[in-house]
Short mmCIF file of C-alpha atoms and ligand atoms in Angstrom, two decimals:
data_model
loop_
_atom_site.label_atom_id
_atom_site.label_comp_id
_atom_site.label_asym_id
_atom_site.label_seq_id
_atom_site.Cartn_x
_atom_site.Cartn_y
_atom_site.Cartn_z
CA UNK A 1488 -22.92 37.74 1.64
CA UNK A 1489 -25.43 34.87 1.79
CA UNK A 1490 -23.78 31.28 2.98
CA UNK A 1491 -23.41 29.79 -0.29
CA UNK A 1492 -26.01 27.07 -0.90
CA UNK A 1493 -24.40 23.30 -1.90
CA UNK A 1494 -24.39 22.65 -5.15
CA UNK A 1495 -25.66 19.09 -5.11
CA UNK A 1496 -28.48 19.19 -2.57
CA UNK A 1497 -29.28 22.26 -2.94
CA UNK A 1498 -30.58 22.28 0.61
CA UNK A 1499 -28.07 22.77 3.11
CA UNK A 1500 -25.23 24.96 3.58
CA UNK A 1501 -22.02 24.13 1.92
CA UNK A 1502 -18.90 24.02 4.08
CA UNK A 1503 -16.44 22.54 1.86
CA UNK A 1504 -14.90 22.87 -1.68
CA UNK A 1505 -14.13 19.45 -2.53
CA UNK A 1506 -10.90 19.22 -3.79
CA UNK A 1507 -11.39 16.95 -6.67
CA UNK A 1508 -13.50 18.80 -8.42
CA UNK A 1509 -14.09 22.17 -6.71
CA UNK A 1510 -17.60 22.07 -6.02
CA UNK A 1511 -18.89 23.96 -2.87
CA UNK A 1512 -20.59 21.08 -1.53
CA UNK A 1513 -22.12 20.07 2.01
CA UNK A 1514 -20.94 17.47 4.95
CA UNK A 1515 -23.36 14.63 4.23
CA UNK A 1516 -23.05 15.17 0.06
CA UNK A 1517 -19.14 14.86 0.87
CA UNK A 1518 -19.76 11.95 2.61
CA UNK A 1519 -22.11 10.27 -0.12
CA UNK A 1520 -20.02 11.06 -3.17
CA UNK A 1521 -16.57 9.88 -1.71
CA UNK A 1522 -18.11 6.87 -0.26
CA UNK A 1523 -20.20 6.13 -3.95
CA UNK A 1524 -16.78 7.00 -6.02
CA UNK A 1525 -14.78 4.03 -3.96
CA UNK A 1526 -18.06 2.10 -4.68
CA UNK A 1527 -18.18 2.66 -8.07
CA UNK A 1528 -14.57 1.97 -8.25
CA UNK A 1529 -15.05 -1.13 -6.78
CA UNK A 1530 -17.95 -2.80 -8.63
CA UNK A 1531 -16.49 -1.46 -12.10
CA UNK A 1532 -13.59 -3.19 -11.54
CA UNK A 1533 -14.94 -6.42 -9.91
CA UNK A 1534 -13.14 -6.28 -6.97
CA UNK A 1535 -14.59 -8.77 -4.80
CA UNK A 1536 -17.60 -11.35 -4.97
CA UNK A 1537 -19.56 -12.17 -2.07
CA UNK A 1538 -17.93 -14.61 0.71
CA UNK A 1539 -14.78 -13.01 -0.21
CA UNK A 1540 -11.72 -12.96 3.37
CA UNK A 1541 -10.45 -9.40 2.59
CA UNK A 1542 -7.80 -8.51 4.71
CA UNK A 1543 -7.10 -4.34 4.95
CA UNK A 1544 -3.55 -4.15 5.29
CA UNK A 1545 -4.15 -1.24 8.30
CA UNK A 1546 -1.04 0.87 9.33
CA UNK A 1547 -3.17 3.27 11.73
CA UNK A 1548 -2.52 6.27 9.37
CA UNK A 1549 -5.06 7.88 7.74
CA UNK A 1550 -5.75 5.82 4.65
CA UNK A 1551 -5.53 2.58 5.71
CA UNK A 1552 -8.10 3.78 8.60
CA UNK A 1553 -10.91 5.93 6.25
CA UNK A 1554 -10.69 1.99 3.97
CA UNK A 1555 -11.55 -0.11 7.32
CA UNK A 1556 -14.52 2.31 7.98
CA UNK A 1557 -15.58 2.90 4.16
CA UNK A 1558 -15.42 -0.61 3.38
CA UNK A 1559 -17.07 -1.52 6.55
CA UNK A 1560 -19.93 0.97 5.39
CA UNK A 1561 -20.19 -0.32 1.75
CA UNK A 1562 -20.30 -3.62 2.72
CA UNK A 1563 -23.65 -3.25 4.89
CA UNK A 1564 -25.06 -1.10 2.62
CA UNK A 1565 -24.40 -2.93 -0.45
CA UNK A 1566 -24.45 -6.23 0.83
CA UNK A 1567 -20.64 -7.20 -0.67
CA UNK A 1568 -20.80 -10.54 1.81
CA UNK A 1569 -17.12 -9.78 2.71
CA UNK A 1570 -15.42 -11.14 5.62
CA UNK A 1571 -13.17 -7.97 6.61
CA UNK A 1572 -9.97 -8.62 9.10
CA UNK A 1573 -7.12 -5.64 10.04
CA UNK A 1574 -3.43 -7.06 9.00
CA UNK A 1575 -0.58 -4.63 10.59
CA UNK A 1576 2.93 -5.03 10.22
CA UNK A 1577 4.78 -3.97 13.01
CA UNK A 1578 8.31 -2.89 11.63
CA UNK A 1579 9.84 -2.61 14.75
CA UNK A 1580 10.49 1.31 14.80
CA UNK A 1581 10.02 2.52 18.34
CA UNK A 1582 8.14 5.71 18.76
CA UNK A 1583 6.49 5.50 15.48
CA UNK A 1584 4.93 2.28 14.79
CA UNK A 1585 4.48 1.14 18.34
CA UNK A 1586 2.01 3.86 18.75
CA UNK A 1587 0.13 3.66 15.76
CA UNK A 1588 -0.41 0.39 16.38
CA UNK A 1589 -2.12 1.32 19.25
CA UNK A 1590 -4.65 3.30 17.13
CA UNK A 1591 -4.94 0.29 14.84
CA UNK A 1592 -6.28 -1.73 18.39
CA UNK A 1593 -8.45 0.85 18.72
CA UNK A 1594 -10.00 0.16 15.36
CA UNK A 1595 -10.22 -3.09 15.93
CA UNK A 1596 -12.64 -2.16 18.63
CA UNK A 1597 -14.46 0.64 17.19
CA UNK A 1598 -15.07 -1.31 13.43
CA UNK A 1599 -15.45 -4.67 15.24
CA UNK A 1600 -12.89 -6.60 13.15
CA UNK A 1601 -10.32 -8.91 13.54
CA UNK A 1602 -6.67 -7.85 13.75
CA UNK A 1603 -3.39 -9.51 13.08
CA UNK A 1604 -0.25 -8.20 13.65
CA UNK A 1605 2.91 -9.80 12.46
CA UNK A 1606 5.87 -8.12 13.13
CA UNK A 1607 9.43 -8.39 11.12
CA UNK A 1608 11.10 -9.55 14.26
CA UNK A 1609 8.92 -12.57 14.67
CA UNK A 1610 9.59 -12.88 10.65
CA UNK A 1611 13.05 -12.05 10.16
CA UNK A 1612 14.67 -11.90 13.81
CA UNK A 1613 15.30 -8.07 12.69
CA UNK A 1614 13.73 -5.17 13.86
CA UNK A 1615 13.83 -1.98 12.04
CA UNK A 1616 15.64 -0.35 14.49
CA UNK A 1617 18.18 -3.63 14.09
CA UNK A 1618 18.20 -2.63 11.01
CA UNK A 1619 18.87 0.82 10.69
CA UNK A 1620 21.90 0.77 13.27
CA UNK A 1621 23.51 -1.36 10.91
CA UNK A 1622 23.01 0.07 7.67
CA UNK A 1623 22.02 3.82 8.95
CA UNK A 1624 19.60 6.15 7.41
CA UNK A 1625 20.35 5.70 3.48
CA UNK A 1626 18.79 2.61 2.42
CA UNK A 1627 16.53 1.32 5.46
CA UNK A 1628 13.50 1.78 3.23
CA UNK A 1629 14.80 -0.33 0.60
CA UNK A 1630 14.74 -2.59 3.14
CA UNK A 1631 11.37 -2.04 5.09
CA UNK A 1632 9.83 -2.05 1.83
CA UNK A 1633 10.86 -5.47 0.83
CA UNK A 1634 10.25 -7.04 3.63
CA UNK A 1635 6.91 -5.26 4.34
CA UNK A 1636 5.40 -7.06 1.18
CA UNK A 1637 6.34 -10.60 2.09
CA UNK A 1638 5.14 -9.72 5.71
CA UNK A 1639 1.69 -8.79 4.11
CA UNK A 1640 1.31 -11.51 1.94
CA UNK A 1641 2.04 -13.84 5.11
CA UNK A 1642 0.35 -12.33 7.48
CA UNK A 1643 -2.77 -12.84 4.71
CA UNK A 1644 -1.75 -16.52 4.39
CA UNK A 1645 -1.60 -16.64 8.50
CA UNK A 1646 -5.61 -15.21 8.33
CA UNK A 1647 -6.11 -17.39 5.17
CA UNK A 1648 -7.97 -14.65 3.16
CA UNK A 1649 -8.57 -14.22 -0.74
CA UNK A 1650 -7.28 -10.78 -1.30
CA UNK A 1651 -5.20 -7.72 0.49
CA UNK A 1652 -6.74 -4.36 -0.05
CA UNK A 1653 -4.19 -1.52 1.03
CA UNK A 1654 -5.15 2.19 1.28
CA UNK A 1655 -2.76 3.63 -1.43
CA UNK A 1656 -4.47 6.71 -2.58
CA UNK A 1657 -4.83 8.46 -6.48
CA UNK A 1658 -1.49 10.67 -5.04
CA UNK A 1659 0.53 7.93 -4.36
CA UNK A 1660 -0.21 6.22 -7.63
CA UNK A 1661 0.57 8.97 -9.40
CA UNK A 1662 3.73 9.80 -7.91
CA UNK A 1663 4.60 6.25 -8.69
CA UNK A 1664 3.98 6.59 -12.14
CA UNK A 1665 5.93 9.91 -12.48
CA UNK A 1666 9.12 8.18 -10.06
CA UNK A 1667 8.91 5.02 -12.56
CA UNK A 1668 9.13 7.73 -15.38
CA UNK A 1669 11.66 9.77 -13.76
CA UNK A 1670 13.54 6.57 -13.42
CA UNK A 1671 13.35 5.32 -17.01
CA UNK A 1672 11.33 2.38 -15.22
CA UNK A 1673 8.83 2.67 -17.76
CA UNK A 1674 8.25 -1.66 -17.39
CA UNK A 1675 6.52 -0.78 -14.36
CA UNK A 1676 4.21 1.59 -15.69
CA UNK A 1677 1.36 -1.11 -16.28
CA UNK A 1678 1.67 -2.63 -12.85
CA UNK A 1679 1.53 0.49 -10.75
CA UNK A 1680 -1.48 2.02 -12.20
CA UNK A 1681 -3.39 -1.80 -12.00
CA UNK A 1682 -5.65 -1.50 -9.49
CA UNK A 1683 -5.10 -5.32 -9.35
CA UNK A 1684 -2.21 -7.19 -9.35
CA UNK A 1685 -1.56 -10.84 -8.45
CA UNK A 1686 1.67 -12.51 -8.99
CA UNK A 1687 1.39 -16.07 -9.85
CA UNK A 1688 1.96 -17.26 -6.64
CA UNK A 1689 1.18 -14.94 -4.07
CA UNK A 1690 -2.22 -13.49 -3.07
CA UNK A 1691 -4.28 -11.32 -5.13
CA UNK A 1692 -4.06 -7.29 -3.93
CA UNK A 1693 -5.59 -4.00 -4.72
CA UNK A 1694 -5.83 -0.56 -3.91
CA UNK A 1695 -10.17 0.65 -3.91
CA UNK A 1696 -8.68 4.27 -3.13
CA UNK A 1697 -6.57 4.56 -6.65
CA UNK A 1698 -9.04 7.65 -7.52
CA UNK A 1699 -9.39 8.82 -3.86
CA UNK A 1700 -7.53 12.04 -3.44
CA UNK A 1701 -5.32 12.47 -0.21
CA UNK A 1702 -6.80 15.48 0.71
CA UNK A 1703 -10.25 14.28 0.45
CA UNK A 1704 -9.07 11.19 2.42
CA UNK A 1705 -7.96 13.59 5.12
CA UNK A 1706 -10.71 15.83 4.70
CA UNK A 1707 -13.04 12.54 5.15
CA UNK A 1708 -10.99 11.23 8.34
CA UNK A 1709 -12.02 15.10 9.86
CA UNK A 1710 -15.59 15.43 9.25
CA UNK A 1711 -15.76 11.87 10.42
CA UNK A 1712 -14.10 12.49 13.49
CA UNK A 1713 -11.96 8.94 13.02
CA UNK A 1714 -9.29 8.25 15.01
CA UNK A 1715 -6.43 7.82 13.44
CA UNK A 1716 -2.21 8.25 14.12
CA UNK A 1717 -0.54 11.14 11.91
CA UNK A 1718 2.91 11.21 12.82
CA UNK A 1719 5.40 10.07 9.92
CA UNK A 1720 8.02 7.60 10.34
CA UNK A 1721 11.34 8.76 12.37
CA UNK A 1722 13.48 6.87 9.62
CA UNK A 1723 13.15 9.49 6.44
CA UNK A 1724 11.37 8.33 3.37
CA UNK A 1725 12.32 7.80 0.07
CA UNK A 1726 14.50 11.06 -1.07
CA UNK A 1727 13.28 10.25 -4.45
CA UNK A 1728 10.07 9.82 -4.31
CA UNK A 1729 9.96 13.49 -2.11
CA UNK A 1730 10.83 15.15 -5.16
CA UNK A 1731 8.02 13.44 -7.07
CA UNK A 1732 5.69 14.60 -4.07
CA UNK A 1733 6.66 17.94 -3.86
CA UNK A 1734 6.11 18.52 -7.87
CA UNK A 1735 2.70 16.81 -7.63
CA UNK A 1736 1.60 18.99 -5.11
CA UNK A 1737 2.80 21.80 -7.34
CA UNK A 1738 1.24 20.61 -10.25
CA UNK A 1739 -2.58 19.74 -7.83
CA UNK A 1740 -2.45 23.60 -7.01
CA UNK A 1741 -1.95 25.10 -10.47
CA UNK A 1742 -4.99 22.13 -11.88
CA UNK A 1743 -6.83 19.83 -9.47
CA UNK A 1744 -7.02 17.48 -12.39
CA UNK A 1745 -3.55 16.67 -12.89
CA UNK A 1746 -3.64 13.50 -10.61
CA UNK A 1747 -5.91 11.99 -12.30
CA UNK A 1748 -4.50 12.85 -15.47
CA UNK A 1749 -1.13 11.48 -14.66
CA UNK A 1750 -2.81 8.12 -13.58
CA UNK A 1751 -4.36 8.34 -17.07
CA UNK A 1752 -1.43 8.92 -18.82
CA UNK A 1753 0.24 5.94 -16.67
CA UNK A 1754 -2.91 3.51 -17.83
CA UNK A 1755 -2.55 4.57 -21.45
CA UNK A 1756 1.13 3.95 -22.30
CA UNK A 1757 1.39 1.12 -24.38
CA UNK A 1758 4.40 -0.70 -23.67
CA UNK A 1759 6.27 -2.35 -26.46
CA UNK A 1760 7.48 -5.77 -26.30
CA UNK A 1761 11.31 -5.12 -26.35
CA UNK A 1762 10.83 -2.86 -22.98
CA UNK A 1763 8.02 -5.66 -21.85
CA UNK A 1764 11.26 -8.06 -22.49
CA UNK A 1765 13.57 -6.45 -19.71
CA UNK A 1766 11.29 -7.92 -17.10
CA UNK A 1767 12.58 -11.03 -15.90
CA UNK A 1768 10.35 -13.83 -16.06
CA UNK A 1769 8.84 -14.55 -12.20
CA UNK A 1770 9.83 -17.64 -10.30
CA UNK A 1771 10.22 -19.14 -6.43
CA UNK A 1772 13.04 -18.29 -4.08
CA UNK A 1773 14.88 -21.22 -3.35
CA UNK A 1774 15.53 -20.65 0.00
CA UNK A 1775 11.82 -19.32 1.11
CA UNK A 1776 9.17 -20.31 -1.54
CA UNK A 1777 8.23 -16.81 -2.16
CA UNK A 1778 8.27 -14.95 -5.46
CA UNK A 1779 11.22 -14.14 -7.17
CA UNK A 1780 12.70 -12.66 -10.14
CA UNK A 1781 15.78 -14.43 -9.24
CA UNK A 1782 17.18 -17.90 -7.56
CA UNK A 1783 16.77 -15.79 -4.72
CA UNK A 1784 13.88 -13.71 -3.41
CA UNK A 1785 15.33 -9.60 -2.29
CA UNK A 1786 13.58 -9.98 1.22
CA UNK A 1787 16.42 -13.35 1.62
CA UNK A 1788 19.26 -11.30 -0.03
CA UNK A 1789 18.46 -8.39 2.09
CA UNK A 1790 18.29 -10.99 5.04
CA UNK A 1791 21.85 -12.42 4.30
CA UNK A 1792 23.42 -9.73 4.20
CA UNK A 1793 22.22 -8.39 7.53
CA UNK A 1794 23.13 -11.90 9.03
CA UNK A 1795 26.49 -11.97 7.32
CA UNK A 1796 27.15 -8.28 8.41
CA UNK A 1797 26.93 -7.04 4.60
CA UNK A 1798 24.12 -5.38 4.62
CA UNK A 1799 25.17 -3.32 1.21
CA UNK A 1800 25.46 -6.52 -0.36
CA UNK A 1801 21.88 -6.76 -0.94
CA UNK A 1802 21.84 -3.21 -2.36
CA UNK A 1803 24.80 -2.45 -4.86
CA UNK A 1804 26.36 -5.12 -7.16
CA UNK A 1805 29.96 -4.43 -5.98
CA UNK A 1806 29.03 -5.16 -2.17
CA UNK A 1807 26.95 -8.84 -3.53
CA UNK A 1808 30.30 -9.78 -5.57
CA UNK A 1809 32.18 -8.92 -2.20
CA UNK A 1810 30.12 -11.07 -0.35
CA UNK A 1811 30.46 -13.84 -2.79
CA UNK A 1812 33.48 -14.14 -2.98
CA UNK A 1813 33.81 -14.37 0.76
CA UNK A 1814 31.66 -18.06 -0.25
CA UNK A 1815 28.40 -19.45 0.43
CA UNK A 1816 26.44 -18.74 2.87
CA UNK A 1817 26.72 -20.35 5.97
CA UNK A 1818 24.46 -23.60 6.63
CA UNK A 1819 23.19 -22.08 9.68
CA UNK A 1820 22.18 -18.72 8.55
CA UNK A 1821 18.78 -17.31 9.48
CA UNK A 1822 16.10 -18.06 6.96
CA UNK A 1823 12.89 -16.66 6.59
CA UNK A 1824 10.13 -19.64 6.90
CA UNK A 1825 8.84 -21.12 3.50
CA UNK A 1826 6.09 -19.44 1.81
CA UNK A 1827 2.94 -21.57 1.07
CA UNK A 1828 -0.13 -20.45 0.10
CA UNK A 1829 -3.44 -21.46 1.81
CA UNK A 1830 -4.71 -24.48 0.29
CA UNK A 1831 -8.39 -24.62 -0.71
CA UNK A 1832 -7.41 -20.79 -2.45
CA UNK A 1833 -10.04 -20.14 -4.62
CA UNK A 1834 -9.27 -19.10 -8.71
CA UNK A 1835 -9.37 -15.93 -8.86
CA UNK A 1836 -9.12 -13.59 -12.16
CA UNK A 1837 -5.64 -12.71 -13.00
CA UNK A 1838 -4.78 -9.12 -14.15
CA UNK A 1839 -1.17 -9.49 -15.79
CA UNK A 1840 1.00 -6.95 -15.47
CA UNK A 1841 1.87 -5.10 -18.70
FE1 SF4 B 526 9.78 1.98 6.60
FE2 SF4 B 526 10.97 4.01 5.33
FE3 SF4 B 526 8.32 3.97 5.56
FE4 SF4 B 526 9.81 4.39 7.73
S1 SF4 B 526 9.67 5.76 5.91
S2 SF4 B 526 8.04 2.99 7.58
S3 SF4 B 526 11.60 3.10 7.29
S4 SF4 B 526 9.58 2.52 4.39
ZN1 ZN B 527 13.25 -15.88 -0.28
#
């Protein structure tokens, strides 16, 4: 049988079928329509305006790495006028993170960018591995996850930039939206499908890949021969959210389409105001500056309780009311150092959340 032709040149030999959309396609047509999808994404959206610091929150792993090099190309060839830098958190999890931030140094190199790494012990005097042999393997991404987004945000204020871009991809919005739904979270819906958000006081963030399939990210990564770090984390993941994988995977086989589609279905709820009224109203920790939907921000009630030797207390309500009633905390607990943002920050369009 004749090599099949590709179906949008019509010139050279196709060597993929892209997974979006199932078209037998070739490299350099691949290459063109994922990179011109992320663009279109990001002009239709408004992303960024010229002069722009954008800092790529860069992990090593595959989609933080295909963003540094696709926004790297779309910003010479379209002129954007950003100023890119690599931010890496380094959670402290030896074996795992301490090697891909090695790959993230190499990018550094090979995109010519700035990097900044901030790590959670320099943050929080706790390493993840601190972490986890006190509380074990249940909750310890409860707790990397909270304290990863404050890290971010300050590690943005350290390299003074407008805006965070991170390399979440259509898959992982989408099994947000169906975890937030499995959950009865519905609140939520309107901020995880934003490909926006900005709190009032913290810096504005968004995600350029939220129609980029994962395995066109990975198929991308490949044909570009980037060099990236593919090993997952030696703490497990989210349980959870596993379950929500596993049936989106199911659902991708039986119709390509259904990623999208969920994302869709996530943008097009319309949340009424009594469910819109369960989210509490956003204000500044008192101990750290940072946001907060209570007196205290979760990154400082995560923090106490490791420094009190509680850790649960910052995870079930009967642990905090333990801990409260053993009294206040002590005047010279470890705090986490106050959250400012860079002055001079410039006014930048606000997307509520829903
Ligand atoms: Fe952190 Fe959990 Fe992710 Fe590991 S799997 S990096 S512990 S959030
Ligand atoms: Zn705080």
């Amino acid at each position: 049988m004749a090599p099949r032709t590709c179906v949008l040149c019509e010139n050279f030999k196709a060597i993929l079928k892209r997974p979006k959309t199932g078209q037998q396609i070739c490299k350099d047509c691949f290459f063109y329509v994922f990179e011109t999808e992320v663009h279109n994404t990001i002009t239709q959206s408004n992303l960024f305006a010229p002069g722009d610091r954008v800092a790529i929150g860069a992990s090593g792993g595959k989609d933080s790495t295909v963003l540094a090099y696709v926004l790297k190309t779309l910003n010479e060839r379209y002129n954007y006028g950003l100023n890119l830098f690599l931010l890496s958190i380094d959670e402290g999890i030896t074996g795992y993170r301490d090697d891909s931030l090695e790959t993230v140094k190499r990018n550094q190199q090979q995109y010519d960018m700035p990097l900044k790494i901030l790590s959670y012990d320099e943050l929080y005097g706790w390493t993840m591995d601190a972490i986890v042999s006190q509380v074990g393997r249940k909750n310890n991404c409860t707790f990397c996850g909270v304290f990863r987004r404050q890290a971010l945000d300050r590690g943005a204020v350290m390299l003074n930039v407008d805006h965070i871009v991170t390399g979440h991809n259509a898959d992982d919005i989408a099994e947000t939206v169906l975890m937030n739904i499995m959950r009865g979270d519905i609140a939520r819906l309107g901020r995880c499908t934003s490909i926006c958000t900005q709190g009032e006081d913290t810096i504005k963030r968004s995600k350029p890949f939220k129609y980029a399939y994962e395995k066109e990210i990975v198929m991308y990564a490949y044909f570009k021969k980037l060099d990236y770090f593919s090993t997952e984390c030696i703490y497990s993941p989210d349980a959870y959210r596993g379950h929500a994988r596993t049936f989106l995977k199911d659902l991708e086989a039986a119709r390509p389409s259904a990623i999208i589609d969920i994302i869709h279905s996530g943008e097009a709820f319309e949340v009424s105001e009594e469910v819109k009224a369960t989210q509490k109203a956003q204000q500044t920790c008192k101990r750290c500056g940072y946001m907060s939907s209570n007196e205290l921000c979760k990154a400082c009630t995560l923090l106490e309780g490791l420094e009190r030797g509680m850790a649960a207390s910052g995870i079930t309500d009967r642990a905090r009311k333990k801990m409260e009633a053993e009294g206040p905390a002590p005047e010279n607990l470890r705090t986490i150092p106050f959250f400012k943002l860079p002055t001079g920050q410039p006014a930048v369009a606000i997307e509520a959340p829903s």
